Tab-separated table of C-alpha atoms in Angstrom:
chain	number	residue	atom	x	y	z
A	1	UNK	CA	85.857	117.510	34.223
A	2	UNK	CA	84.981	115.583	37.402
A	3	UNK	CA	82.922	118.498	38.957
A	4	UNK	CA	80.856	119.057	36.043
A	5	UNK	CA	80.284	115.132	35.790
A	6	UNK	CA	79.118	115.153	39.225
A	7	UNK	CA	76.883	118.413	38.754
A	8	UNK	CA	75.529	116.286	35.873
A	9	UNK	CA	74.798	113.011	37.974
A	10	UNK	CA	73.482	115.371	41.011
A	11	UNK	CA	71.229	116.579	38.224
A	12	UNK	CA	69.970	113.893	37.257
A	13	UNK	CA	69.105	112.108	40.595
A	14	UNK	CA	67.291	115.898	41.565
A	15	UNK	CA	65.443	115.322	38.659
A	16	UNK	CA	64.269	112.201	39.620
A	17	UNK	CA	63.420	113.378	43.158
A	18	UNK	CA	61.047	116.247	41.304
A	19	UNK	CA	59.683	114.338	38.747
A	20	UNK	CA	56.143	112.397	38.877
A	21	UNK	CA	56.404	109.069	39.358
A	22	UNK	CA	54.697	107.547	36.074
A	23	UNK	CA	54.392	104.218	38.036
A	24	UNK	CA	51.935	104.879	40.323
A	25	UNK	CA	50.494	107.644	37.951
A	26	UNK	CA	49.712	103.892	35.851
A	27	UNK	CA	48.524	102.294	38.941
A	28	UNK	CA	46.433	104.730	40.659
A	29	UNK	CA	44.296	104.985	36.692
A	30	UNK	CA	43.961	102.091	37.004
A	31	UNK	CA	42.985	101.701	40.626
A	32	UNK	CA	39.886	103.920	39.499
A	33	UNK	CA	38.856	101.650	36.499
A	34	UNK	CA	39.500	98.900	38.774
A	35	UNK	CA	37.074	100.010	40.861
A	36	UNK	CA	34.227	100.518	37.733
A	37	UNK	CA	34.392	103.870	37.471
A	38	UNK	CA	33.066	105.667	34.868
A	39	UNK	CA	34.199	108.581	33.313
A	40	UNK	CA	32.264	111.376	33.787
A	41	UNK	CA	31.781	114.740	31.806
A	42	UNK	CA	32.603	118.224	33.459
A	43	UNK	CA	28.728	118.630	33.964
A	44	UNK	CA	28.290	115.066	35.947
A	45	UNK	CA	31.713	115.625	37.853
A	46	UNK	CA	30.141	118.605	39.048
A	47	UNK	CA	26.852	117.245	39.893
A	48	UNK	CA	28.953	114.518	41.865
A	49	UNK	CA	30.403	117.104	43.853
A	50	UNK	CA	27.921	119.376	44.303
A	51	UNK	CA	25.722	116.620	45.867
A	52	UNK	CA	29.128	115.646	48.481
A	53	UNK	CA	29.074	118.736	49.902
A	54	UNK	CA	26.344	121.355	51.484
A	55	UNK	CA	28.485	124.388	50.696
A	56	UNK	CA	29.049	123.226	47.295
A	57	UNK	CA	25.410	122.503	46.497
A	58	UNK	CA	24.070	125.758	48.352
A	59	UNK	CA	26.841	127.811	45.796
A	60	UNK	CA	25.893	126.187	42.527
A	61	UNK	CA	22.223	126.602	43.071
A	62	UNK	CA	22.708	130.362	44.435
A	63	UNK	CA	21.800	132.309	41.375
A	64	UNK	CA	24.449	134.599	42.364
A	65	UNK	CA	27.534	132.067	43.115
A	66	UNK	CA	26.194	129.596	40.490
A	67	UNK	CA	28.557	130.540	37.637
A	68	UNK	CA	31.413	131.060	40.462
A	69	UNK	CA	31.306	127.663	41.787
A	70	UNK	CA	30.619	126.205	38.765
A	71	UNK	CA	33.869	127.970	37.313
A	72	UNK	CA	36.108	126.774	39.735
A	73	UNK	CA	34.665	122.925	39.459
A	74	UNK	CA	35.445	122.611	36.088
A	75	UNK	CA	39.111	124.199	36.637
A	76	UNK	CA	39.648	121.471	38.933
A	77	UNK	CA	37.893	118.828	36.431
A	78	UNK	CA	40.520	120.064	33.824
A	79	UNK	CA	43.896	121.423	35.452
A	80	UNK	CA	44.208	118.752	37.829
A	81	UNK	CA	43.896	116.595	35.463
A	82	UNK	CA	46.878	118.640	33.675
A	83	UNK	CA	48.691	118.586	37.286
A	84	UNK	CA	49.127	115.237	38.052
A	85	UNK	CA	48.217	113.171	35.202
A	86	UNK	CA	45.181	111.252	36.469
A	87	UNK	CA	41.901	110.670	34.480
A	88	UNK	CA	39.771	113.485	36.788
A	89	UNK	CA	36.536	112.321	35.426
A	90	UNK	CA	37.350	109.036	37.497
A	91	UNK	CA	38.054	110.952	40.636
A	92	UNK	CA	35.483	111.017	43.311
A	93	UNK	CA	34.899	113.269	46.447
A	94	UNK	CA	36.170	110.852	49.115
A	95	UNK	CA	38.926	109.823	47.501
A	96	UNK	CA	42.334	110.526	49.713
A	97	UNK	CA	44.473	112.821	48.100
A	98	UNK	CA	47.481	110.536	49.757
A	99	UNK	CA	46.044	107.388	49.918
A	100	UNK	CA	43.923	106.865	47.139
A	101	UNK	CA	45.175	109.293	44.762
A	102	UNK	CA	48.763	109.519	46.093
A	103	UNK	CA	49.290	113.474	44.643
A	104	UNK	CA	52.383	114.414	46.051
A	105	UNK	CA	53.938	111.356	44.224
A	106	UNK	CA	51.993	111.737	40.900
A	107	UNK	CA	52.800	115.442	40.325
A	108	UNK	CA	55.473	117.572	39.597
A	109	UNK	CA	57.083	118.717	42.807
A	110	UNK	CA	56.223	122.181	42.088
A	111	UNK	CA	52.884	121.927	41.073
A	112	UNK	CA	50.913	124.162	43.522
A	113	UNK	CA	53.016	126.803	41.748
A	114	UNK	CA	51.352	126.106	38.634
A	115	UNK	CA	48.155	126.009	40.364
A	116	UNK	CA	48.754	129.478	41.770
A	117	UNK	CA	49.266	131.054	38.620
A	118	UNK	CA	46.666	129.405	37.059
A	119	UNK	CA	44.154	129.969	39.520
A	120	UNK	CA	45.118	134.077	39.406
A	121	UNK	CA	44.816	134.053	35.995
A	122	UNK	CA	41.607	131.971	36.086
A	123	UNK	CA	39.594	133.799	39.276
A	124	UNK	CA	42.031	136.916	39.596
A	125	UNK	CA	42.817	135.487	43.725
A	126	UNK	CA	45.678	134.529	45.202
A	127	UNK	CA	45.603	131.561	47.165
A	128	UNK	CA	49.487	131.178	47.872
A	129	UNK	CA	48.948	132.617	51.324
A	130	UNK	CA	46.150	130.177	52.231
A	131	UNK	CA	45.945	126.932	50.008
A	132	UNK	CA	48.100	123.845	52.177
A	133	UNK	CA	47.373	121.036	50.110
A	134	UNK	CA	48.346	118.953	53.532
A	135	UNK	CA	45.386	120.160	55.434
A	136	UNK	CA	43.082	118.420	53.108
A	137	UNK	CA	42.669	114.617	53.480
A	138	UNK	CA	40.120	113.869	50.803
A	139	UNK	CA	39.622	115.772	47.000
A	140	UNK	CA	36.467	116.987	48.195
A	141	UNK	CA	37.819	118.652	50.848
A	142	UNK	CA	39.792	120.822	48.476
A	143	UNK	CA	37.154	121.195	46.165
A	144	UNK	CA	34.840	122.710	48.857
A	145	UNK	CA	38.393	124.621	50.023
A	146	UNK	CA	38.516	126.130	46.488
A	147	UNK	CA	34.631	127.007	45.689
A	148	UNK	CA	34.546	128.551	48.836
A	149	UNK	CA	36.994	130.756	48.244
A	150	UNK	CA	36.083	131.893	44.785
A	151	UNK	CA	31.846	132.283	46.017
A	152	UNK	CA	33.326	134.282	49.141
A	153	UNK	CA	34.777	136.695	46.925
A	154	UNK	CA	32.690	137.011	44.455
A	155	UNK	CA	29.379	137.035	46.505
A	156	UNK	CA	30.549	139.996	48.628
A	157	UNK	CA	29.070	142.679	46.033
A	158	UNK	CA	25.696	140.332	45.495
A	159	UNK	CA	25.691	140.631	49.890
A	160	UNK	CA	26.080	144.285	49.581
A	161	UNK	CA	23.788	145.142	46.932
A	162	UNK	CA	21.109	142.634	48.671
A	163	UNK	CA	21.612	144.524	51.745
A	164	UNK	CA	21.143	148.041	49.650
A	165	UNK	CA	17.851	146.915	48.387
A	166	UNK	CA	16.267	145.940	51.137
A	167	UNK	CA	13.124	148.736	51.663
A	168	UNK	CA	13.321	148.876	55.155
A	169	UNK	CA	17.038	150.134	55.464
A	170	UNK	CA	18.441	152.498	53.202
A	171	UNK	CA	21.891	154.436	53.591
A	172	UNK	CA	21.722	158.320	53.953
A	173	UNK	CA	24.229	160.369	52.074
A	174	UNK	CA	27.841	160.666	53.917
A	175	UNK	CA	27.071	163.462	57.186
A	176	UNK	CA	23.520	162.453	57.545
A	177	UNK	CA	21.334	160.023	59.697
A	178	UNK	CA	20.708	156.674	58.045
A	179	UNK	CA	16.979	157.125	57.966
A	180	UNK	CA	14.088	153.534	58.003
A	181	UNK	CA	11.361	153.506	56.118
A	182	UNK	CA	8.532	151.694	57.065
């Protein structure tokens, strides 16, 4: 009886230690009203970010990474949101993920696994092997991180096909000479 009691109290305090921590959840939501934010929709969020960061602007006006890095903005805007609880559309590029937003405390302690699986079923890639959420100090920084990622990928065909089209170079059939036109 006394073993199972204390399996149930060691339980319970791992729970705790997992757990988000509703309290500053409250206080960082309202840190960001605080600070007269308003909420933005998945369209301004992205404008927001897209005019933070060079790589971020130079994907979503690309023509061929434009619905890429738009994608992955708006499954930030939304599962983040889901992840740790905070109003996203009062989140802001600069904003510390520790200091200002305080993520490891507001989430589940296993929320990058969510995010895994969510982002593989989302953009088909697995960012296990490469996504630290430590080596980013601000939101943006992850954002860029993540769109990155996704345009890298998904631009590699548009590269190759760019490259295929261009008149002056064009690839001879396997066992012959690449011959240049003019």
């Amino acid at each position: 009886m006394t073993i199972s009691m204390n399996n149930l109290l060691s339980s319970l305090e791992a729970y705790a230690d997992m757990s988000p921590d509703l309290e500053i959840r409250q206080q960082v939501n309202l840190w960001m009203q605080a600070r007269g934010r308003r909420p933005l929709s998945v369209v301004e969020w992205c404008d927001v970010f897209s005019g933070e960061s060079a790589a971020i602007a130079e994907a979503t006006q690309d023509s061929a990474t434009k619905n890429a890095a738009k994608s992955v903005l708006a499954f930030v805007y939304q599962f983040f949101g889901d992840y740790s609880g905070l109003a996203f559309s009062q989140v802001r590029p600069n904003d510390s993920l520790n200091r200002d937003l305080h993520l490891p405390l507001v989430c589940w302690f296993d929320w990058t696994l969510n995010f895994f699986d969510d982002f593989l079923t989302q953009f088909d890639m697995d960012l296990s092997d490469r996504f630290d959420e430590a080596e980013f100090s601000t939101i943006g920084e992850m954002v860029e991180f993540l769109v990155v990622q996704v345009v890298a990928e998904s631009a590699a065909p548009v590269v190759l096909e760019r490259l295929s089209t261009r008149p002056y170079l064009h690839l001879a059939q396997p066992g012959s000479a690449i011959a240049l036109a003019a």
